[in-house]
Amino acid sequence: MLHYIGYFAAIFIGLSLGIMGGGGSILTVPVLVYLLGVSPVLSTAYSLFVVGSTSVVGASGYFRKGLVSLKTAVVFLLPSLLAVFVVRKVLMPAIPQELFTIGSLVFTKDLLVLVAFALLMVVAALAMIRGKQAEEVLGEELHYQHSFNYPLILGIGLVVGALTGFVGAGGGFLIIPALVLGARLPMKLAVGTSLAIIALNSLIGFTGDLSAGTPIAWPFLLGFLSFALVGIVLGTYLARFIPGTKLKPAFGWFTLAMGTFILLRELVFIP
């Protein structure tokens, strides 16, 4: 039964990526771990492939409409791609399986990934809950200005690349505010550009796993991806009628609940 729910959740992941340009990828690892039984570290690799591939499809739709800023994407991706590849290729394989022990709690590599992911979910949720009004205003007004904040975009690109590499999430909740504030992009252009950045970031990170020899169950991974692709195609279409900013607060509360559940389950041992 959980497997069916997991595949249905893959549609929802793609749907949210298509409508909001981010957010859905934050659920990919929990879905793979808790519903489909994949190990946390392997789930981050699978998440990179699924999120990257679905984002390619979503970004192509925005690109055809002229809603991808190539200049901004290139500036953002320069530090981001370097960070994500180094994290997947060098840092992740170097982390030992057992890190330390606190009483009866053995803090393993898998637990580190889940705790880091849950904390990221909480931060992302708070950003989505609180950022609705600011995003609506900025998305409509800042495109009339033409300044381009290179330090902000480069800095957040580096942070997003490191986060993407470590937890397997696309980082759209960080990318979109950076594009709106740093590149002065209107919201729809920021969403399309975000998807392009997430696609390249995630797929480059996944090549780090492949070069490190991570075993990939391709039939399972491609099956999960097919459901996510259905979601992003539908989400890209619905984005014409449903502004992503209208959905983010509700999605933020759901993400906050999921992040809190993971922290309690893994650290307080809720059965």
Short mmCIF file of C-alpha atoms in Angstrom, two decimals:
data_model
loop_
_atom_site.label_atom_id
_atom_site.label_comp_id
_atom_site.label_asym_id
_atom_site.label_seq_id
_atom_site.Cartn_x
_atom_site.Cartn_y
_atom_site.Cartn_z
CA MET A 1 0.00 0.00 0.00
CA LEU A 2 2.81 2.42 0.90
CA HIS A 3 4.36 1.85 -2.54
CA TYR A 4 1.19 3.04 -4.26
CA ILE A 5 1.12 6.12 -2.03
CA GLY A 6 4.79 6.71 -2.86
CA TYR A 7 4.18 6.71 -6.60
CA PHE A 8 1.18 9.00 -6.17
CA ALA A 9 3.41 11.34 -4.15
CA ALA A 10 5.81 11.42 -7.12
CA ILE A 11 3.03 13.02 -9.18
CA PHE A 12 2.55 15.62 -6.44
CA ILE A 13 6.31 16.36 -6.42
CA GLY A 14 6.28 17.08 -10.14
CA LEU A 15 3.06 19.06 -9.82
CA SER A 16 4.51 21.45 -7.25
CA LEU A 17 7.73 21.88 -9.24
CA GLY A 18 5.72 22.84 -12.30
CA ILE A 19 3.49 25.34 -10.50
CA MET A 20 5.92 26.88 -8.01
CA GLY A 21 9.34 26.33 -9.61
CA GLY A 22 10.54 24.56 -6.47
CA GLY A 23 9.32 23.10 -3.22
CA GLY A 24 8.30 19.66 -4.45
CA SER A 25 11.86 18.37 -4.46
CA ILE A 26 11.97 18.82 -0.69
CA LEU A 27 9.57 15.85 -0.44
CA THR A 28 11.44 13.46 -2.74
CA VAL A 29 13.84 12.05 -0.15
CA PRO A 30 11.15 11.50 2.55
CA VAL A 31 8.92 9.78 -0.02
CA LEU A 32 11.74 7.48 -1.13
CA VAL A 33 12.82 6.69 2.45
CA TYR A 34 9.53 6.31 4.30
CA LEU A 35 7.16 5.13 1.59
CA LEU A 36 9.42 3.23 -0.80
CA GLY A 37 12.07 1.87 1.59
CA VAL A 38 15.19 3.34 -0.05
CA SER A 39 18.17 4.13 2.21
CA PRO A 40 18.62 7.84 3.04
CA VAL A 41 21.99 8.29 1.32
CA LEU A 42 20.88 6.45 -1.83
CA SER A 43 17.65 8.45 -1.75
CA THR A 44 19.62 11.70 -2.12
CA ALA A 45 21.16 10.31 -5.33
CA TYR A 46 17.79 9.16 -6.66
CA SER A 47 16.29 12.52 -5.72
CA LEU A 48 18.92 14.37 -7.76
CA PHE A 49 18.04 12.32 -10.85
CA VAL A 50 14.27 12.63 -10.42
CA VAL A 51 14.31 16.34 -9.56
CA GLY A 52 16.80 17.10 -12.34
CA SER A 53 14.90 15.20 -14.99
CA THR A 54 11.49 16.61 -14.08
CA SER A 55 12.95 20.11 -13.94
CA VAL A 56 14.34 19.70 -17.47
CA VAL A 57 10.82 19.02 -18.71
CA GLY A 58 9.38 21.92 -16.72
CA ALA A 59 12.11 24.35 -17.77
CA SER A 60 11.68 23.47 -21.45
CA GLY A 61 8.06 24.63 -21.29
CA TYR A 62 9.06 27.95 -19.73
CA PHE A 63 11.96 28.31 -22.19
CA ARG A 64 9.61 28.03 -25.17
CA LYS A 65 7.60 30.92 -23.69
CA GLY A 66 10.73 33.05 -23.24
CA LEU A 67 10.50 32.76 -19.44
CA VAL A 68 14.09 31.63 -18.73
CA SER A 69 16.84 34.22 -18.13
CA LEU A 70 19.96 32.55 -19.52
CA LYS A 71 22.32 35.25 -18.25
CA THR A 72 21.05 34.88 -14.69
CA ALA A 73 21.14 31.09 -14.87
CA VAL A 74 24.77 31.08 -16.03
CA VAL A 75 25.90 33.44 -13.25
CA PHE A 76 24.06 31.39 -10.63
CA LEU A 77 25.31 28.05 -11.95
CA LEU A 78 29.03 28.89 -12.02
CA PRO A 79 29.57 28.39 -8.26
CA SER A 80 26.58 26.11 -7.80
CA LEU A 81 27.67 23.36 -10.20
CA LEU A 82 31.16 23.29 -8.71
CA ALA A 83 29.77 22.97 -5.19
CA VAL A 84 27.26 20.22 -5.98
CA PHE A 85 29.76 18.09 -7.89
CA VAL A 86 32.44 18.35 -5.20
CA VAL A 87 29.94 17.45 -2.46
CA ARG A 88 28.64 14.36 -4.33
CA LYS A 89 32.01 13.22 -5.67
CA VAL A 90 34.29 13.98 -2.72
CA LEU A 91 32.43 14.83 0.50
CA MET A 92 29.62 12.25 0.56
CA PRO A 93 31.87 9.20 -0.09
CA ALA A 94 34.30 10.49 2.57
CA ILE A 95 31.73 10.61 5.41
CA PRO A 96 32.05 7.45 7.57
CA GLN A 97 29.04 5.24 8.13
CA GLU A 98 29.15 5.74 11.92
CA LEU A 99 30.00 9.23 13.18
CA PHE A 100 29.54 9.19 16.97
CA THR A 101 27.39 7.79 19.78
CA ILE A 102 25.24 9.65 22.32
CA GLY A 103 23.96 7.19 24.89
CA SER A 104 22.02 4.56 22.95
CA LEU A 105 21.81 6.77 19.85
CA VAL A 106 24.31 5.86 17.14
CA PHE A 107 24.62 8.87 14.86
CA THR A 108 25.17 7.35 11.42
CA LYS A 109 25.69 8.82 7.98
CA ASP A 110 22.08 7.99 7.10
CA LEU A 111 20.85 9.74 10.25
CA LEU A 112 23.00 12.79 9.49
CA VAL A 113 21.42 13.06 6.04
CA LEU A 114 17.87 12.71 7.40
CA VAL A 115 18.39 15.23 10.20
CA ALA A 116 20.00 17.73 7.80
CA PHE A 117 17.16 17.19 5.39
CA ALA A 118 14.51 17.65 8.07
CA LEU A 119 16.12 20.90 9.23
CA LEU A 120 16.21 22.10 5.62
CA MET A 121 12.51 21.24 5.33
CA VAL A 122 11.72 23.35 8.39
CA VAL A 123 13.69 26.32 7.01
CA ALA A 124 12.06 25.93 3.58
CA ALA A 125 8.62 25.68 5.16
CA LEU A 126 9.08 28.87 7.15
CA ALA A 127 10.29 30.65 4.01
CA MET A 128 7.20 29.51 2.11
CA ILE A 129 4.80 30.41 4.92
CA ARG A 130 6.25 33.89 5.53
CA GLY A 131 7.29 34.79 2.00
CA LYS A 132 3.92 34.91 0.23
CA GLN A 133 3.24 38.65 0.44
CA ALA A 134 6.82 39.70 -0.34
CA GLU A 135 6.99 37.40 -3.35
CA GLU A 136 3.75 38.76 -4.77
CA VAL A 137 4.99 42.35 -4.51
CA LEU A 138 8.52 41.67 -5.71
CA GLY A 139 7.38 39.44 -8.53
CA GLU A 140 5.20 42.19 -9.93
CA GLU A 141 7.38 45.25 -9.31
CA LEU A 142 11.08 44.45 -9.48
CA HIS A 143 11.18 43.72 -13.19
CA TYR A 144 11.08 47.45 -13.78
CA GLN A 145 14.55 47.77 -12.22
CA HIS A 146 17.71 46.64 -13.96
CA SER A 147 20.39 46.27 -11.29
CA PHE A 148 22.06 42.87 -11.04
CA ASN A 149 23.46 41.85 -7.65
CA TYR A 150 26.33 39.55 -8.64
CA PRO A 151 27.67 38.91 -5.09
CA LEU A 152 24.21 37.85 -3.86
CA ILE A 153 23.57 35.53 -6.81
CA LEU A 154 27.06 33.98 -6.69
CA GLY A 155 26.89 33.50 -2.92
CA ILE A 156 23.47 31.88 -2.89
CA GLY A 157 24.52 29.78 -5.89
CA LEU A 158 27.36 28.35 -3.82
CA VAL A 159 25.07 27.64 -0.86
CA VAL A 160 22.38 26.06 -3.03
CA GLY A 161 24.95 23.85 -4.78
CA ALA A 162 26.26 22.56 -1.45
CA LEU A 163 22.73 21.90 -0.14
CA THR A 164 21.68 20.22 -3.37
CA GLY A 165 24.69 17.94 -3.24
CA PHE A 166 24.28 17.00 0.41
CA VAL A 167 20.54 16.43 0.76
CA GLY A 168 19.44 15.91 -2.84
CA ALA A 169 16.96 18.81 -2.91
CA GLY A 170 16.79 21.35 -5.71
CA GLY A 171 16.82 24.41 -3.45
CA GLY A 172 14.05 26.27 -5.27
CA PHE A 173 12.94 27.93 -2.03
CA LEU A 174 16.34 29.69 -1.95
CA ILE A 175 16.80 30.17 -5.69
CA ILE A 176 13.57 32.05 -6.41
CA PRO A 177 14.07 34.75 -3.73
CA ALA A 178 17.67 35.15 -4.95
CA LEU A 179 16.51 35.62 -8.53
CA VAL A 180 13.81 38.08 -7.55
CA LEU A 181 16.00 40.12 -5.17
CA GLY A 182 19.40 39.74 -6.83
CA ALA A 183 18.52 39.69 -10.54
CA ARG A 184 15.27 41.69 -10.30
CA LEU A 185 13.33 39.07 -12.22
CA PRO A 186 9.51 39.03 -12.25
CA MET A 187 8.03 35.97 -10.59
CA LYS A 188 7.16 33.95 -13.70
CA LEU A 189 10.63 34.50 -15.15
CA ALA A 190 12.15 33.56 -11.80
CA VAL A 191 10.17 30.29 -11.76
CA GLY A 192 11.34 29.29 -15.24
CA THR A 193 14.95 30.24 -14.52
CA SER A 194 14.79 28.38 -11.19
CA LEU A 195 13.71 25.19 -12.96
CA ALA A 196 16.62 25.48 -15.41
CA ILE A 197 19.08 25.94 -12.54
CA ILE A 198 17.61 23.06 -10.53
CA ALA A 199 17.78 20.78 -13.58
CA LEU A 200 21.48 21.34 -14.25
CA ASN A 201 22.43 21.41 -10.57
CA SER A 202 20.70 18.12 -9.82
CA LEU A 203 21.87 16.21 -12.90
CA ILE A 204 25.49 17.34 -12.45
CA GLY A 205 25.26 16.17 -8.84
CA PHE A 206 23.94 12.81 -10.01
CA THR A 207 26.95 12.38 -12.32
CA GLY A 208 29.08 12.70 -9.20
CA ASP A 209 27.26 9.67 -7.78
CA LEU A 210 27.71 7.72 -11.00
CA SER A 211 31.44 8.47 -11.11
CA ALA A 212 31.73 7.47 -7.44
CA GLY A 213 30.24 4.05 -8.26
CA THR A 214 26.88 4.43 -6.49
CA PRO A 215 24.67 1.43 -7.39
CA ILE A 216 21.51 2.56 -9.21
CA ALA A 217 18.32 0.46 -9.53
CA TRP A 218 17.38 1.89 -12.91
CA PRO A 219 14.00 0.12 -13.45
CA PHE A 220 12.73 1.40 -10.09
CA LEU A 221 14.20 4.89 -10.58
CA LEU A 222 12.79 5.31 -14.09
CA GLY A 223 9.38 4.08 -12.91
CA PHE A 224 9.31 6.67 -10.12
CA LEU A 225 10.49 9.33 -12.56
CA SER A 226 7.64 8.58 -14.99
CA PHE A 227 5.07 9.51 -12.33
CA ALA A 228 6.94 12.70 -11.45
CA LEU A 229 7.03 13.66 -15.13
CA VAL A 230 3.26 13.33 -15.34
CA GLY A 231 3.04 15.73 -12.41
CA ILE A 232 5.36 18.39 -13.82
CA VAL A 233 3.67 18.40 -17.24
CA LEU A 234 0.34 18.91 -15.48
CA GLY A 235 1.85 21.50 -13.12
CA THR A 236 3.39 23.52 -15.95
CA TYR A 237 -0.02 23.65 -17.62
CA LEU A 238 -1.86 24.59 -14.39
CA ALA A 239 0.70 27.34 -13.68
CA ARG A 240 -1.14 29.42 -16.31
CA PHE A 241 -4.17 29.54 -14.05
CA ILE A 242 -2.81 29.02 -10.51
CA PRO A 243 -0.16 31.43 -9.18
CA GLY A 244 2.45 29.54 -7.21
CA THR A 245 2.41 32.21 -4.50
CA LYS A 246 -1.20 31.27 -3.70
CA LEU A 247 -0.22 27.69 -2.89
CA LYS A 248 3.05 28.22 -1.03
CA PRO A 249 1.68 28.93 2.48
CA ALA A 250 -0.40 25.72 2.53
CA PHE A 251 2.48 23.72 1.06
CA GLY A 252 4.77 25.34 3.62
CA TRP A 253 2.66 24.13 6.54
CA PHE A 254 2.62 20.62 5.10
CA THR A 255 6.41 20.69 4.67
CA LEU A 256 6.84 21.97 8.23
CA ALA A 257 4.78 19.06 9.55
CA MET A 258 6.85 16.58 7.51
CA GLY A 259 10.16 18.03 8.69
CA THR A 260 9.03 17.97 12.33
CA PHE A 261 7.83 14.37 11.95
CA ILE A 262 11.23 13.26 10.59
CA LEU A 263 13.12 14.95 13.44
CA LEU A 264 10.86 13.38 16.07
CA ARG A 265 10.91 9.96 14.42
CA GLU A 266 14.67 9.80 14.00
CA LEU A 267 15.80 11.51 17.21
CA VAL A 268 13.02 10.73 19.68
CA PHE A 269 12.26 7.26 18.28
CA ILE A 270 8.54 7.62 17.66
CA PRO A 271 7.51 4.14 16.40
#
